[in-house]
C-alpha positions as a printed Julia matrix, in Angstrom:
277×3 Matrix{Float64}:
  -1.7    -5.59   -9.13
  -3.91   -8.74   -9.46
  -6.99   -7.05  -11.47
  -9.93   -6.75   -9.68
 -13.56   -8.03  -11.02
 -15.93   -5.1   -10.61
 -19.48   -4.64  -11.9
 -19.84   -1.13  -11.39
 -20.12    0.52  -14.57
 -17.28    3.34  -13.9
 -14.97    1.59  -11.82
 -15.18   -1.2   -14.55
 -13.91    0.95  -17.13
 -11.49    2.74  -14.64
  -9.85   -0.06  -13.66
  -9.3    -1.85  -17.16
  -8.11    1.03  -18.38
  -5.28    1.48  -15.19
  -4.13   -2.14  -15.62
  -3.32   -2.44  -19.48
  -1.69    1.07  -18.73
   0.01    0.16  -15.74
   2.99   -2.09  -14.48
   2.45   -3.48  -10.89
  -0.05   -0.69   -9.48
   1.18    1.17  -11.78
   4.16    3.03  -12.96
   3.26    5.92  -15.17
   5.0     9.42  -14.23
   3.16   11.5   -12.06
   1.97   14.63  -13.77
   2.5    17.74  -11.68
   0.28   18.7    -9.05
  -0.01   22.3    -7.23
   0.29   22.59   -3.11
  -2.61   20.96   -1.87
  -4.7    22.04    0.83
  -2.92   21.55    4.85
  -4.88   18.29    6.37
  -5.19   17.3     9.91
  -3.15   14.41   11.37
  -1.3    13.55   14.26
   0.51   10.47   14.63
  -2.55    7.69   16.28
  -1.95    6.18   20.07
  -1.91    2.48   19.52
  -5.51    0.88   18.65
  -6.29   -2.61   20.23
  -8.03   -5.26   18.09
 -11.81   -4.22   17.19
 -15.03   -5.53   17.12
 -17.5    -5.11   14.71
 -19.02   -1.5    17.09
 -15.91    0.08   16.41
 -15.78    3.42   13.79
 -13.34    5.48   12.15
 -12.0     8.22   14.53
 -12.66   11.8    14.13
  -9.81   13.96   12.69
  -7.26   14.95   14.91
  -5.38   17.98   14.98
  -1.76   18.59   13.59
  -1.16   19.69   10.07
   0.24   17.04    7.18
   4.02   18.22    6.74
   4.08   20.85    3.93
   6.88   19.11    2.44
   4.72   15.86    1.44
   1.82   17.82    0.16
   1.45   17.37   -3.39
   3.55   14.81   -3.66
   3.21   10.33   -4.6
   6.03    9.48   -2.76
   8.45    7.31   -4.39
  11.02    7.01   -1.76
  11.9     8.05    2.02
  13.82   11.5     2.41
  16.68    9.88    3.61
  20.48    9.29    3.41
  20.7     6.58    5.47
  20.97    2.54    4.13
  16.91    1.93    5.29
  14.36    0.51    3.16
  10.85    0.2     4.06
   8.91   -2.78    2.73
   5.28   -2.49    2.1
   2.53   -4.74    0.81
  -0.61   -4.28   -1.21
  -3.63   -5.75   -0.42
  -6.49   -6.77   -2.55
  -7.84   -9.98   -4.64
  -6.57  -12.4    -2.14
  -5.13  -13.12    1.27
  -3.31  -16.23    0.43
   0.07  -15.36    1.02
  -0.69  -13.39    4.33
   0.4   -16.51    6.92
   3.61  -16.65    5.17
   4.53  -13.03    4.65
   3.74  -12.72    8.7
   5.86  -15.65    9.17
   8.46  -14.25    7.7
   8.43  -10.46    9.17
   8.26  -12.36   12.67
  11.23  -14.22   12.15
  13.14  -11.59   10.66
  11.58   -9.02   13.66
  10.85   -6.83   10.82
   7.86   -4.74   10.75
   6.14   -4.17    7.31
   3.04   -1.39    6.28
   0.11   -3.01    4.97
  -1.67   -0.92    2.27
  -5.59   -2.57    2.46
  -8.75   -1.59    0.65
 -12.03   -1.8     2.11
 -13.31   -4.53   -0.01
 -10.1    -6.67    1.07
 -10.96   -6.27    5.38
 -14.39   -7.05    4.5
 -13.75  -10.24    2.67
 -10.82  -11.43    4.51
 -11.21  -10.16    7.91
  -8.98  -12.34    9.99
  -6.38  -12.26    7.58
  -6.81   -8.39    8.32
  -6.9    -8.31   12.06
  -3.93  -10.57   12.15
  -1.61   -8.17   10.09
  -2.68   -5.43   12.36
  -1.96   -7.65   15.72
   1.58   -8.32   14.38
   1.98   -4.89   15.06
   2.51   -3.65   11.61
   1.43   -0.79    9.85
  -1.33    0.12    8.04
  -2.76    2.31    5.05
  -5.8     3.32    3.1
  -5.83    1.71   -0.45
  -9.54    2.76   -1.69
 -12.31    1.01   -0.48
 -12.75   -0.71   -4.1
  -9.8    -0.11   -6.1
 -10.52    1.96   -8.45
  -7.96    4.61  -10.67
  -8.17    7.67   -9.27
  -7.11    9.89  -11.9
 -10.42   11.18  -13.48
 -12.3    10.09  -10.75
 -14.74   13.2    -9.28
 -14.02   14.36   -6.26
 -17.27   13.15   -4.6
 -16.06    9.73   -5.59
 -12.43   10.09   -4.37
 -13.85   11.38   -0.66
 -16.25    8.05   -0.45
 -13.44    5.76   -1.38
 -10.9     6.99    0.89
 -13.34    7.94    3.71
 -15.19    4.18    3.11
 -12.11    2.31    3.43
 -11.07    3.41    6.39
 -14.21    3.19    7.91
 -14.13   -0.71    7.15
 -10.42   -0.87    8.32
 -11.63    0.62   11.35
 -14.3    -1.34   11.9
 -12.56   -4.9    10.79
  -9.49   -4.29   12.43
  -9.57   -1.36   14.81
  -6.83    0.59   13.4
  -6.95    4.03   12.01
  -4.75    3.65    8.33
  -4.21    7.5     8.5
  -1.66    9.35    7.44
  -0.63    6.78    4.64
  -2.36    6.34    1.35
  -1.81    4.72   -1.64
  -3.4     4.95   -5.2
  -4.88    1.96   -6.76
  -2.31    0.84   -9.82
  -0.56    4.22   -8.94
  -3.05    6.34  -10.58
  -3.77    9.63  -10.2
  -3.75   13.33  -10.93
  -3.29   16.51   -9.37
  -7.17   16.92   -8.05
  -7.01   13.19   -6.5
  -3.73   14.29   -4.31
  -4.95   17.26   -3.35
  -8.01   15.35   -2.1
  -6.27   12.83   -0.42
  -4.16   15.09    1.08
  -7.07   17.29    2.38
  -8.29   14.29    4.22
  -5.52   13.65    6.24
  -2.89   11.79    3.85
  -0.05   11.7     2.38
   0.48    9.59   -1.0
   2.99    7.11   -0.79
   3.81    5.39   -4.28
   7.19    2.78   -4.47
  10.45    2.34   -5.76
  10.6    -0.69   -6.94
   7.53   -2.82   -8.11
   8.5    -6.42   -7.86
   5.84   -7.46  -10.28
   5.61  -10.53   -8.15
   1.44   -9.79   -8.63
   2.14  -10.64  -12.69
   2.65  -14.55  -11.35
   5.31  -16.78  -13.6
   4.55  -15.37  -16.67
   4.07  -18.91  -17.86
   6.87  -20.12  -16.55
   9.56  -17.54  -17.19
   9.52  -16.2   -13.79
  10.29  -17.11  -10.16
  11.22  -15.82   -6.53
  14.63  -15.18   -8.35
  13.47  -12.7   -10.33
  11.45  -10.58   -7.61
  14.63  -10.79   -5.28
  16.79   -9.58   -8.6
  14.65   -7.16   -9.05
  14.79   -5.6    -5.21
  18.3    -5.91   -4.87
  19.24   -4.37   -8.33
  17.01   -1.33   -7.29
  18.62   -0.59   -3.62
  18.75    2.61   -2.2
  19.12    4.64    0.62
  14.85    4.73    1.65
  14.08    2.22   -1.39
  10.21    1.83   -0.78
   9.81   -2.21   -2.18
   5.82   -2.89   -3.48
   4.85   -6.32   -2.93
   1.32   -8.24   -2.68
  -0.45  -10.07   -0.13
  -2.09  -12.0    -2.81
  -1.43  -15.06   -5.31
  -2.14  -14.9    -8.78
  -5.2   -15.8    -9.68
  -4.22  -18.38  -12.9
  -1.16  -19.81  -12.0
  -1.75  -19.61   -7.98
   2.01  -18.58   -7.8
   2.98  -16.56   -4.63
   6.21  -14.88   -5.73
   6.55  -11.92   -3.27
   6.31  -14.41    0.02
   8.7   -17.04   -1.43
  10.91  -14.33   -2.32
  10.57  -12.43    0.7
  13.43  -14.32    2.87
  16.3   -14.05   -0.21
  14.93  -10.46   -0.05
  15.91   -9.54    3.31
  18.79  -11.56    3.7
  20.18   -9.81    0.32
  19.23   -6.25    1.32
  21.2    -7.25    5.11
  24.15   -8.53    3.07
  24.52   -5.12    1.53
  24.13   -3.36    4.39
  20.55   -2.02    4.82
  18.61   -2.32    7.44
  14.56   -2.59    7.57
  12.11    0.73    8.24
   8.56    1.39    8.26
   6.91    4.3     6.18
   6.46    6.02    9.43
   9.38    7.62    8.84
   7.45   10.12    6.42
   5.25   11.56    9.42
   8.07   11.78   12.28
């Protein structure tokens, strides 16, 4: 991911130290994590547009499924030819309009993984992902790598952010989370998962976020990437966001050749819902 510019003194350090350690949001192995605690959920009713009065909804009962606790999910459960295409939210909204365009045309609905910081910035970039009727999850409220990170902290991220995606947008981003640059350990999922989540990592990072590498990359290469990496419940990472030297906005140019390239070989479009029933 694009890296952010913090001035906190331990996020700082936490997230310099996740980005020259990580590829995309990150793709270092998970280490192993024990059963975490059962969390409520139930799948939310449909949430119209909010205001600025609205606040994150109380915890509803339901348990997580046993099956995801624990786990960073790196792709759907399934047998079937689906693949579920999700986008990371964060520096920037510049390549929302076109990612949106593209979804609607292709009547494909996407999951939105957005951090508090991002709604608050770039609220109507927000609210207009979540009245396209796609999905949403929790991505921190600043971004920071979890792994290390005291529990105290971990709560106030994950709780913050969806407070502000609750208040920006109206919708609740619960049950899906994912980990800033992938990072995290076996006390941060057990956290997350207490609060009502499950982790949901990627497949395939399309690095689009990494820009042209001066020149040596294009929407080519993110569709090459994609298609070399199908499979039955591929999760694709992409970014909402240009680069922030070269301006570049690989993932939406390469969207279209992605979709029409997945079609060709026979796979047709999901949303991470599929996790939760």
């Amino acid at each position: 991911m694009v890296p952010y510019v913090r001035t906190g003194r331990t996020l700082t350090a936490l997230v310099l130290g996740a980005v020259l350690a990580a590829t995309g949001c990150g793709t270092k192995p998970p280490p192993p994590a024990p059963a975490a605690p059962s969390a409520t959920w139930a799948p939310p009713a449909a949430t119209p547009t909010a205001g600025p009065s609205t606040v994150v909804p109380p915890a509803r009962p339901g348990t997580l499924p046993p099956t995801l606790a624990g786990k960073d999910v790196e792709r759907l459960p399934v047998t079937d030819k689906v693949v579920a295409l999700t986008f990371d939210a964060g520096a920037n909204a510049d390549a929302v309009p076109s990612i949106l365009a593209t979804l609607a045309r292709e009547h494909i609905t996407g999951t939105f993984f957005l951090t508090g910081d991002f709604v608050t910035k770039f609220p109507e970039p927000s609210r207009s992902i979540v009245r396209a009727g796609h999905l949403v999850g929790n991505h921190s409220a600043t971004h920071p790598s979890f792994a290390g990170l005291a529990v105290a902290l971990i709560r106030t991220e994950v709780l913050g952010a969806a407070q502000s995606i609750a208040v920006v947008t109206g919708a609740d981003p619960r049950p899906l989370f994912r980990f800033p640059f992938g990072s995290k350990d076996a006390r941060a999922l057990a956290t997350v998962n207490a609060l009502g989540y499950v982790a949901v990592r990627w497949t395939v990072d399309t690095t689009g976020w990494q820009g042209t590498m001066n020149g040596t990359r294009n929407a080519t290469y993110v569709t090459t990437r994609v298609l070399q990496a199908a499979t039955p419940g591929e999760i694709v990472l992409m970014h909402v966001g240009s680069h922030p030297t070269d301006h570049s906005t690989l993932d939406a140019d390469a969207l279209p050749a992605v979709i029409t390239g997945l079609r060709e070989r026979g796979y047709r479009f999901v949303t991470l819902a599929t996790l939760v029933g």
